[in-house]
Coordinates of C-alpha atoms and ligand atoms in Angstrom, one line a residue:
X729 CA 0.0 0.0 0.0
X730 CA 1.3 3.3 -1.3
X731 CA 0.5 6.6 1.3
X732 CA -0.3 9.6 -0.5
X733 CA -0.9 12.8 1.4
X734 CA -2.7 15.5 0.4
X735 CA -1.7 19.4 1.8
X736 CA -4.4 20.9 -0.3
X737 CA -7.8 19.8 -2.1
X738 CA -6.9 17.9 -5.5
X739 CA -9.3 17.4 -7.6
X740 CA -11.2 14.2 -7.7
X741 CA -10.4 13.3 -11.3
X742 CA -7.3 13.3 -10.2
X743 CA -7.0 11.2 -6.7
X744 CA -9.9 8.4 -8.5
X745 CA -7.0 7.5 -10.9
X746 CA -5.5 6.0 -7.8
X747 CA -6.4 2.3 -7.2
X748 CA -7.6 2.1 -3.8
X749 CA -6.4 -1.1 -3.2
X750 CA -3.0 0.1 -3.8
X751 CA -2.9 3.6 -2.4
X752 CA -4.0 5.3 0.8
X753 CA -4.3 9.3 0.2
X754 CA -5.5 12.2 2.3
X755 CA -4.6 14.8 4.4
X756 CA -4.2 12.8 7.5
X757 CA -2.3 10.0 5.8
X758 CA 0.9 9.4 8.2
X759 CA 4.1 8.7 6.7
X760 CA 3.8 9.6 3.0
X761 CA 5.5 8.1 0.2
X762 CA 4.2 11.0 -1.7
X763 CA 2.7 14.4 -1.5
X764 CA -0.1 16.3 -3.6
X765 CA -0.1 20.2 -3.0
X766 CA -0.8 23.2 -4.4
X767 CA 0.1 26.4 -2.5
X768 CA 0.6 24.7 1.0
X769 CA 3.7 26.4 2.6
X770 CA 6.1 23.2 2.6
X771 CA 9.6 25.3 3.7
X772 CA 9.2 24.3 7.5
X773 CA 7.7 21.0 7.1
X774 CA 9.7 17.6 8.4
X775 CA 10.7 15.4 5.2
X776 CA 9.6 11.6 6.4
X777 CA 11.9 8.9 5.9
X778 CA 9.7 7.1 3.3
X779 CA 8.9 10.1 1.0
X780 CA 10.1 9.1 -2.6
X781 CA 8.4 12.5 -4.3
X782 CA 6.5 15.6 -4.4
X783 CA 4.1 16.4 -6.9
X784 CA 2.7 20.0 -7.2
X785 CA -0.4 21.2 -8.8
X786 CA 0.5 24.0 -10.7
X787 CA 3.5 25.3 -12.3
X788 CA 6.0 27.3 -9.7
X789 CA 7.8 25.1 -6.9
X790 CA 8.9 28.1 -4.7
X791 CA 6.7 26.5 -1.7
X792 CA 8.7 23.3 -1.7
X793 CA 12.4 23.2 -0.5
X794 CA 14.0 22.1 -3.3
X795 CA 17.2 21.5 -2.3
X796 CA 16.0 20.2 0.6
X797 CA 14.5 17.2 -1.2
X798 CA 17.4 16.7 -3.9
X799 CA 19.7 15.8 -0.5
X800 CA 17.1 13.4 0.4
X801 CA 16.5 12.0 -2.4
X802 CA 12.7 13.5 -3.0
X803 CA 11.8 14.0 -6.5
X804 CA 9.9 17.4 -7.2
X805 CA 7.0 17.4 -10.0
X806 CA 5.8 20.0 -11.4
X807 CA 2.6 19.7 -14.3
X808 CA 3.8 22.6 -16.6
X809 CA 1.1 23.4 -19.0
X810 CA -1.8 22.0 -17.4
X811 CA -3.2 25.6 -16.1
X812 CA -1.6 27.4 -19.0
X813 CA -4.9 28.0 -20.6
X814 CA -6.7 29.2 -17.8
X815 CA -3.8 31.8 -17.0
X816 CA -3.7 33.0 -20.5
X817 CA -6.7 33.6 -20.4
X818 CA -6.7 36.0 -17.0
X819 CA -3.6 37.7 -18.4
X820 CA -5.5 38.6 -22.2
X821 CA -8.1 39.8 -19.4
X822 CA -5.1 42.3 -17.5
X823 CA -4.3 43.3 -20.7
X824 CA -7.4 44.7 -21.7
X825 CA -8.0 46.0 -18.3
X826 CA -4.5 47.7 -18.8
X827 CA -5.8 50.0 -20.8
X828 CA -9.0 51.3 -20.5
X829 CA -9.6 51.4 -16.6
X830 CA -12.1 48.9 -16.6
X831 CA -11.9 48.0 -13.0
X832 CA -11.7 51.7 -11.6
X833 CA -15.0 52.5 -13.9
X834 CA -16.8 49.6 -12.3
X835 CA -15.9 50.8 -8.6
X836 CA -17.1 54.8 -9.9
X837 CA -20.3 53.1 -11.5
X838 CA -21.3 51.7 -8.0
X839 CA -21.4 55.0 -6.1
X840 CA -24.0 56.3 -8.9
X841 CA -26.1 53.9 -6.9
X842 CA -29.5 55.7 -6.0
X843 CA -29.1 58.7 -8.5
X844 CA -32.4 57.5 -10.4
X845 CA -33.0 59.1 -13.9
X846 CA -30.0 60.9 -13.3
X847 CA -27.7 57.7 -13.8
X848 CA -27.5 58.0 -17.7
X849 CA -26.4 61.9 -18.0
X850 CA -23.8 60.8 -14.7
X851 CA -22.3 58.2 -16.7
X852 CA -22.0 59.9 -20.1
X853 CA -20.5 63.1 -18.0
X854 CA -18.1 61.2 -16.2
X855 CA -17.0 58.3 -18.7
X856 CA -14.3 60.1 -20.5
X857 CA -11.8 59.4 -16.9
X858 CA -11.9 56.0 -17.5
X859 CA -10.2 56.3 -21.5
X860 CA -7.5 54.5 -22.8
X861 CA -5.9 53.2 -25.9
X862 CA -7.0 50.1 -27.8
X863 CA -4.4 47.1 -27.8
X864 CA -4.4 46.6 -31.3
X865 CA -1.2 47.2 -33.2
X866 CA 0.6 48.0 -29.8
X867 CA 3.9 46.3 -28.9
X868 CA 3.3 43.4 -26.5
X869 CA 6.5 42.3 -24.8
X870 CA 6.5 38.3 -23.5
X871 CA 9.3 37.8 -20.8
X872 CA 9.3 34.0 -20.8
X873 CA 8.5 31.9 -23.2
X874 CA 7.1 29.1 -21.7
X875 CA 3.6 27.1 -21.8
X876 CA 2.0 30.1 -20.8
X877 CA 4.0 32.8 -21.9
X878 CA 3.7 31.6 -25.4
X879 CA 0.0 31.3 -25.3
X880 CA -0.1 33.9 -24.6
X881 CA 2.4 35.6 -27.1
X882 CA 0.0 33.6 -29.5
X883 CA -3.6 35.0 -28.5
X884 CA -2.4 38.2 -28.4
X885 CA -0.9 38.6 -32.2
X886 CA -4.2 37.2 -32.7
X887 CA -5.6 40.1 -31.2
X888 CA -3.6 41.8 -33.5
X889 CA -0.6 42.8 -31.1
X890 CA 2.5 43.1 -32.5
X891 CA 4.2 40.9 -30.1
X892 CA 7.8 40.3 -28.7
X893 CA 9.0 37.2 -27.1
X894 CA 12.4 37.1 -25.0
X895 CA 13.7 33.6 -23.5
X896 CA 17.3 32.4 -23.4
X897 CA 15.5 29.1 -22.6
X898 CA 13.0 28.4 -25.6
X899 CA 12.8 24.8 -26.3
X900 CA 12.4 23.4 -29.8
X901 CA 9.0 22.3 -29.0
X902 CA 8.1 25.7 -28.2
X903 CA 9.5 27.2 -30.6
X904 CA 7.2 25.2 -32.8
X905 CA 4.6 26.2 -30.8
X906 CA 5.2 29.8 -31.4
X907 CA 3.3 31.7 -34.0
X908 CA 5.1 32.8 -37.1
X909 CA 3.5 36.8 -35.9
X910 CA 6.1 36.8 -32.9
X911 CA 9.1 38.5 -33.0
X912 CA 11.8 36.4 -30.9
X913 CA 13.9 38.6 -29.6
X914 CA 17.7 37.7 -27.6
X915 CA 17.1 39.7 -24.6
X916 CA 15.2 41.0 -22.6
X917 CA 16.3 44.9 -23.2
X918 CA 14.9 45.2 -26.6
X919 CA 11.2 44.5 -25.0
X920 CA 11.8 46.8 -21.3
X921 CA 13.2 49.8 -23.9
X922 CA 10.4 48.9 -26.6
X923 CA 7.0 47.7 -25.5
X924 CA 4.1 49.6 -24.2
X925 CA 2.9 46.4 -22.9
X926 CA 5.4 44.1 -21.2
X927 CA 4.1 40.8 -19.2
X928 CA 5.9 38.5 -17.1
X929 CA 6.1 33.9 -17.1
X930 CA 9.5 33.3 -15.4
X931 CA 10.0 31.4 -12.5
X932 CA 11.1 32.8 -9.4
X933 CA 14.5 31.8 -9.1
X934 CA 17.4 33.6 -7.6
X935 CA 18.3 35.1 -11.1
X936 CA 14.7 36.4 -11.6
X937 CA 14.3 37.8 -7.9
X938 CA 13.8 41.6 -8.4
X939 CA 14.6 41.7 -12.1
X940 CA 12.2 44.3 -12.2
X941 CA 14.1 47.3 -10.1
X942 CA 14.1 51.0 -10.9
X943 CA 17.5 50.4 -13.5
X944 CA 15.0 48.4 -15.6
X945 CA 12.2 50.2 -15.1
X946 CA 13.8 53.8 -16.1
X947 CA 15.0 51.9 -19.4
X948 CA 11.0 51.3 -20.5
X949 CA 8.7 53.4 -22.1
X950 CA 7.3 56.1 -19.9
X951 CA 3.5 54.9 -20.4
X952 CA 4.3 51.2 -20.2
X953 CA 1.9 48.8 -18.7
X954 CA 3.2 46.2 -17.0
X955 CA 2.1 42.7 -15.9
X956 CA 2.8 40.1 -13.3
X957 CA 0.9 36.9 -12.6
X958 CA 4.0 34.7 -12.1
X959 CA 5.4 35.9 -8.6
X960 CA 5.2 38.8 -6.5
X961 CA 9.1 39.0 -5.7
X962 CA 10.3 39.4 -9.2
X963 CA 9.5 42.7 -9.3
X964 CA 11.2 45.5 -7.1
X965 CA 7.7 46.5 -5.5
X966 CA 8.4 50.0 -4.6
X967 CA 10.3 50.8 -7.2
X968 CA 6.8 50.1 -9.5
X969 CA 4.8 52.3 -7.2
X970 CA 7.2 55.1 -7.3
X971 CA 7.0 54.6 -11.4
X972 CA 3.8 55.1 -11.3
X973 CA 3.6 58.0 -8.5
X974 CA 6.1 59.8 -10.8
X975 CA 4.6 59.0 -14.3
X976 CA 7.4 56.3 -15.6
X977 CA 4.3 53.6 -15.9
X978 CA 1.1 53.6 -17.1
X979 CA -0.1 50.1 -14.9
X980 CA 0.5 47.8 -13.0
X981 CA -1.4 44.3 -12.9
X982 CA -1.0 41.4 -11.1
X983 CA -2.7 38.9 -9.3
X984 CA -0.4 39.4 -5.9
X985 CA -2.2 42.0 -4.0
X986 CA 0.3 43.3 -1.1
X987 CA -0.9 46.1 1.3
X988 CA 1.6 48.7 0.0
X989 CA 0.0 48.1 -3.7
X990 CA -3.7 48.3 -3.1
X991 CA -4.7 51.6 -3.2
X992 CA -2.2 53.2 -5.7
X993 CA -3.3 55.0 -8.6
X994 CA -2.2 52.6 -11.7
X995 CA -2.3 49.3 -9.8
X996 CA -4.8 46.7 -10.6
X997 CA -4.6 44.2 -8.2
X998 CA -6.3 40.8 -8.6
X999 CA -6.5 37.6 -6.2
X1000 CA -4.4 35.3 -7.4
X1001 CA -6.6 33.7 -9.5
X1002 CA -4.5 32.5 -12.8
X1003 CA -5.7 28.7 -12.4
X1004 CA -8.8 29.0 -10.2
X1005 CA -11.4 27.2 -13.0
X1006 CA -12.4 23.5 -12.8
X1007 CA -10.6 23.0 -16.2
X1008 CA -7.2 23.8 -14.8
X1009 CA -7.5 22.5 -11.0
X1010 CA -8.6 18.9 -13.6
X1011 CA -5.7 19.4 -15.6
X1012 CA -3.5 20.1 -13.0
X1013 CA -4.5 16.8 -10.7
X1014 CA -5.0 14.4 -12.9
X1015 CA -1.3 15.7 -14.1
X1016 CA 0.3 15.4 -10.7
X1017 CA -1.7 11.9 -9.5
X1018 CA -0.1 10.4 -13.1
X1019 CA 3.4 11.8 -12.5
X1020 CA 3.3 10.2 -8.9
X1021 CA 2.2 6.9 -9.8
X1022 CA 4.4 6.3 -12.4
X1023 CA 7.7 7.1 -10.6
X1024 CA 6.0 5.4 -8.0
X1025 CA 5.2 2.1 -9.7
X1026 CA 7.6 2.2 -12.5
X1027 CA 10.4 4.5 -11.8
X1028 CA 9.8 7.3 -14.3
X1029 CA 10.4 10.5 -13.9
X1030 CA 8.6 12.8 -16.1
X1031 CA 8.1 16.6 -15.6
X1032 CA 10.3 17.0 -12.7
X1033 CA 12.5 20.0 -11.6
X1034 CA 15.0 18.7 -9.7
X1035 CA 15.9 15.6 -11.6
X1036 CA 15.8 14.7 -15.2
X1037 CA 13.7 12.9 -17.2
X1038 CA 14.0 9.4 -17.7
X1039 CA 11.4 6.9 -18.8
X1040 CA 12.6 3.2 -19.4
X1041 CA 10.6 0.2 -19.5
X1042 CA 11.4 -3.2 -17.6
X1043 CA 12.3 -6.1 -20.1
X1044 CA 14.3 -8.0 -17.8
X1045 CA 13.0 -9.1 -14.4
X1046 CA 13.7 -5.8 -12.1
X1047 CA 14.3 -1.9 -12.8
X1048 CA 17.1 -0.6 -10.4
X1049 CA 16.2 3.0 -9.8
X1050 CA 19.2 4.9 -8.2
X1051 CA 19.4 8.6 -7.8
X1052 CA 23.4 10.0 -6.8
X1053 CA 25.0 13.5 -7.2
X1054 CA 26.4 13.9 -10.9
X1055 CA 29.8 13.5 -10.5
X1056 CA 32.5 11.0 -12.0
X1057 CA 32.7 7.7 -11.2
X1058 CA 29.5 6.7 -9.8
X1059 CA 28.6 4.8 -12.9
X1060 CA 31.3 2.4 -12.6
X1061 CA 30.5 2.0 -8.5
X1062 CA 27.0 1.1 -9.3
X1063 CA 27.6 -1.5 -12.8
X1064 CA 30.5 -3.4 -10.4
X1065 CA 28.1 -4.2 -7.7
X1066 CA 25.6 -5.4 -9.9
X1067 CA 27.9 -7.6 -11.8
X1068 CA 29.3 -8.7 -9.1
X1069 CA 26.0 -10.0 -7.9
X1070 CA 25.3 -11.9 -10.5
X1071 CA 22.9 -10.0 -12.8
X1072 CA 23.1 -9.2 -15.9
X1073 CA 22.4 -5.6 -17.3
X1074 CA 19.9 -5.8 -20.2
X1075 CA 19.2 -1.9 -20.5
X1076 CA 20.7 1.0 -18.8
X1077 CA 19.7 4.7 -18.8
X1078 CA 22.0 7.6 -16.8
X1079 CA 20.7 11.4 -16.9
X1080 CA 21.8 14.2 -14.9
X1081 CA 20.0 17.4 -14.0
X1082 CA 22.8 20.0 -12.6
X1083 CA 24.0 18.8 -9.6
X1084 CA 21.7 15.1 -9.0
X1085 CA 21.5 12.3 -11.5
X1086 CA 19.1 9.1 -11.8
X1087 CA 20.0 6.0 -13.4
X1088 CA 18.1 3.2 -13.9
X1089 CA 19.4 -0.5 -14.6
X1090 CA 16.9 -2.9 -16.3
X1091 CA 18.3 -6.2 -14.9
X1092 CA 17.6 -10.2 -14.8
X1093 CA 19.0 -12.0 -12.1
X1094 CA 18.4 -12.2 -8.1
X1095 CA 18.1 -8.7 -6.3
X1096 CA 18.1 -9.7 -3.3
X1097 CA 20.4 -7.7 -1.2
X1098 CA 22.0 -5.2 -3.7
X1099 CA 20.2 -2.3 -2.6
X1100 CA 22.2 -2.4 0.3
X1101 CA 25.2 -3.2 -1.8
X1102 CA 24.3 -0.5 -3.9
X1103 CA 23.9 2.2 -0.6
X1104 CA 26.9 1.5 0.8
X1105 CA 28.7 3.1 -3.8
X1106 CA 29.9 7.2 -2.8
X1107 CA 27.6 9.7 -3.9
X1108 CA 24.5 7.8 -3.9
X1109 CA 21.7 9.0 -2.6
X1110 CA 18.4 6.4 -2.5
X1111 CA 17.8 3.0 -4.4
X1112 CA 14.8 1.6 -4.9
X1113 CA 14.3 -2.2 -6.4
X1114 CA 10.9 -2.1 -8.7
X1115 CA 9.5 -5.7 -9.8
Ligands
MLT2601 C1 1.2 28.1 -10.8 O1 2.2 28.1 -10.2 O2 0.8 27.1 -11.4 C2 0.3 29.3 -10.7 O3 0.8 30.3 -9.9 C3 -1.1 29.0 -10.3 C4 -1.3 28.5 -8.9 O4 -0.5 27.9 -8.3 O5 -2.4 28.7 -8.4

């Protein structure tokens, strides 16, 4: 019986794929050998002795201590692509609401409450504050080209943006992805000193903390409007609202409301709301629940951040699934051992993710005992006999 615990709700399409009569899960589950979560703050939280992986809901990892679980051993998921849609679809949304002040007009409309007849003259005399310039034809700037970031590239030359897209990191699959209307650009300078509309789909990693300070800012366009619904600390926070107290942005919009931000002129601030529909939270479960159970049950690792992707089937009678730090040597300390027991190596696949590396050994022959064996090699970390 597999333990699965659950920090935060996952959709039912998603924990029903799990056999009952081979998995516990829930939030009280004891012991995991997995965890499901979504936003749940995991920094502080004791890593048990049995946990083989981590599987979160959504795309950013920043509430899981990464390196934490590469030490022990934990593989992180992520299920990139599987909200996409749904945040695409609240930043086309920012956009609009970018320019004309759509959410300041709605608050003004309310306080016409009980002016009767005189509603209509009220709202034709007072409509003009809330102007703003059409999206069409502007020049959209897309920091990140990733799932999201080129959706949203895409729906937005569709909209008839003339669009920008900046990522040292493009893969080839999204670069097929990309529609031909896109400019790819090398860096990110020529879309800050360009584009009246620049949004943001980075992670937040050390090297994307703050990359939004006042240096960057005072290189854009003076009426820029800028967007953020990937994480509140990329941007320098009160270097935007002292843009936009001294006229070097037009807006602000994201979806991580803070209290210094609510409440200034040119900040729309949203809940943070990118993959709240049923499609996504689906997508998203169903995503993490697959990625759990087939490292689980099979040793795969598919989608993960802090090790790299490998997917091998068994053909001989047992998969030995070792993760180690990537350095030299550890190959030969793990093929020896084997040998030396007695089992022959029908299929073998090594990959290495920066500083961690997972190999797998397809083997025939009697296991018993070489996990142990296989413990005791330098530099590995965990071993795991599947059957
Ligand atoms: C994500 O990381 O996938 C997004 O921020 C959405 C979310 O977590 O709610």
């Amino acid at each position: 019986m597999y333990n699965i615990q659950t920090l935060n709700k996952i959709a039912a399409c998603g924990t029903d794929l799990m056999d009952k009569s081979k998995y516990a899960f829930g939030d009280d589950v004891k012991n995991p050998d997995a965890i499901l979560v979504r936003s749940a703050a995991m920094h502080d939280m004791e890593l048990g002795d049995n946990l083989l992986a981590i599987a979160r809901a959504g795309a950013g990892t920043n509430n899981i201590p990464i390196d934490k679980c590469s030490e022990k051993g934990v593989v992180v998921f992520n299920t990139p692509g599987a909200n996409a849609n749904a945040v695409k679809e609240l930043v086309i949304a920012a956009l609009l609401m970018s320019s004309r002040k759509i959410p300041a007009s709605l608050d003004w409309i309310k306080t016409l409450k009980g002016k009767g007849d005189e509603v209509g003259k009220l709202v034709e005399k007072g409509k003009s504050q809330f102007a703003g310039p059409e999206i069409m034809g502007k020049k959209l700037g897309v920091i990140g080209l990733g799932a999201i970031g080129i959706l949203v590239a895409n729906a937005a030359a569709a909209l008839g943006m003339d669009v920008y897209g900046a990522d040292p990191f493009l893969s080839v699959d999204g670069a097929l992805k990309l529609s031909g209307k896109v400019h790819y650009v090398k860096s990110n300078k020529e879309i800050f000193e360009q584009c009246d509309y620049i949004t943001l789909h980075v992670p937040l990693l050390p090297d994307t903390k703050g990359m939004i300070n006042a240096d960057v800012i005072a290189s854009m366009k003076k009426n820029v409007r800028l967007l953020n619904f990937s994480r509140d600390a990329l941007v320098d926070e009160t270097a935007i609202i002292d843009a936009l107290n001294n006229g070097g942005m037009a807006c602000y919009v994201t979806d991580f409301p803070t209290d210094a931000l609510i409440g200034v002129d040119g900040v729309v601030a949203l809940p943070h709301l990118g993959a709240s529909t049923p499609e996504s939270e689906d997508n998203c479960a169903v995503m993490a629940v697959k990625e759990i159970m087939d490292y689980i049950e099979n040793g795969n690792i598919k989608n993960s951040v802090n090790l790299p992707n490998v997917e091998m089937t068994i053909s001989g009678s047992a998969k030995i699934c070792v993760i180690h730090k990537n350095v030299e040597g550890v190959i030969n300390s793990l093929t020896a051992p084997v040998s030396a027991a007695g089992l022959n190596i029908e299929n073998m696949m090594s990959k290495s993710k920066k500083d961690y590396a997972y190999t797998c050994l397809d083997v025939s022959g009697n296991t018993t005992g070489i996990e142990s064996k296989l413990m005791e090699a330098a530099n590995v970390i965990s071993v795991r006999v599947i059957k």
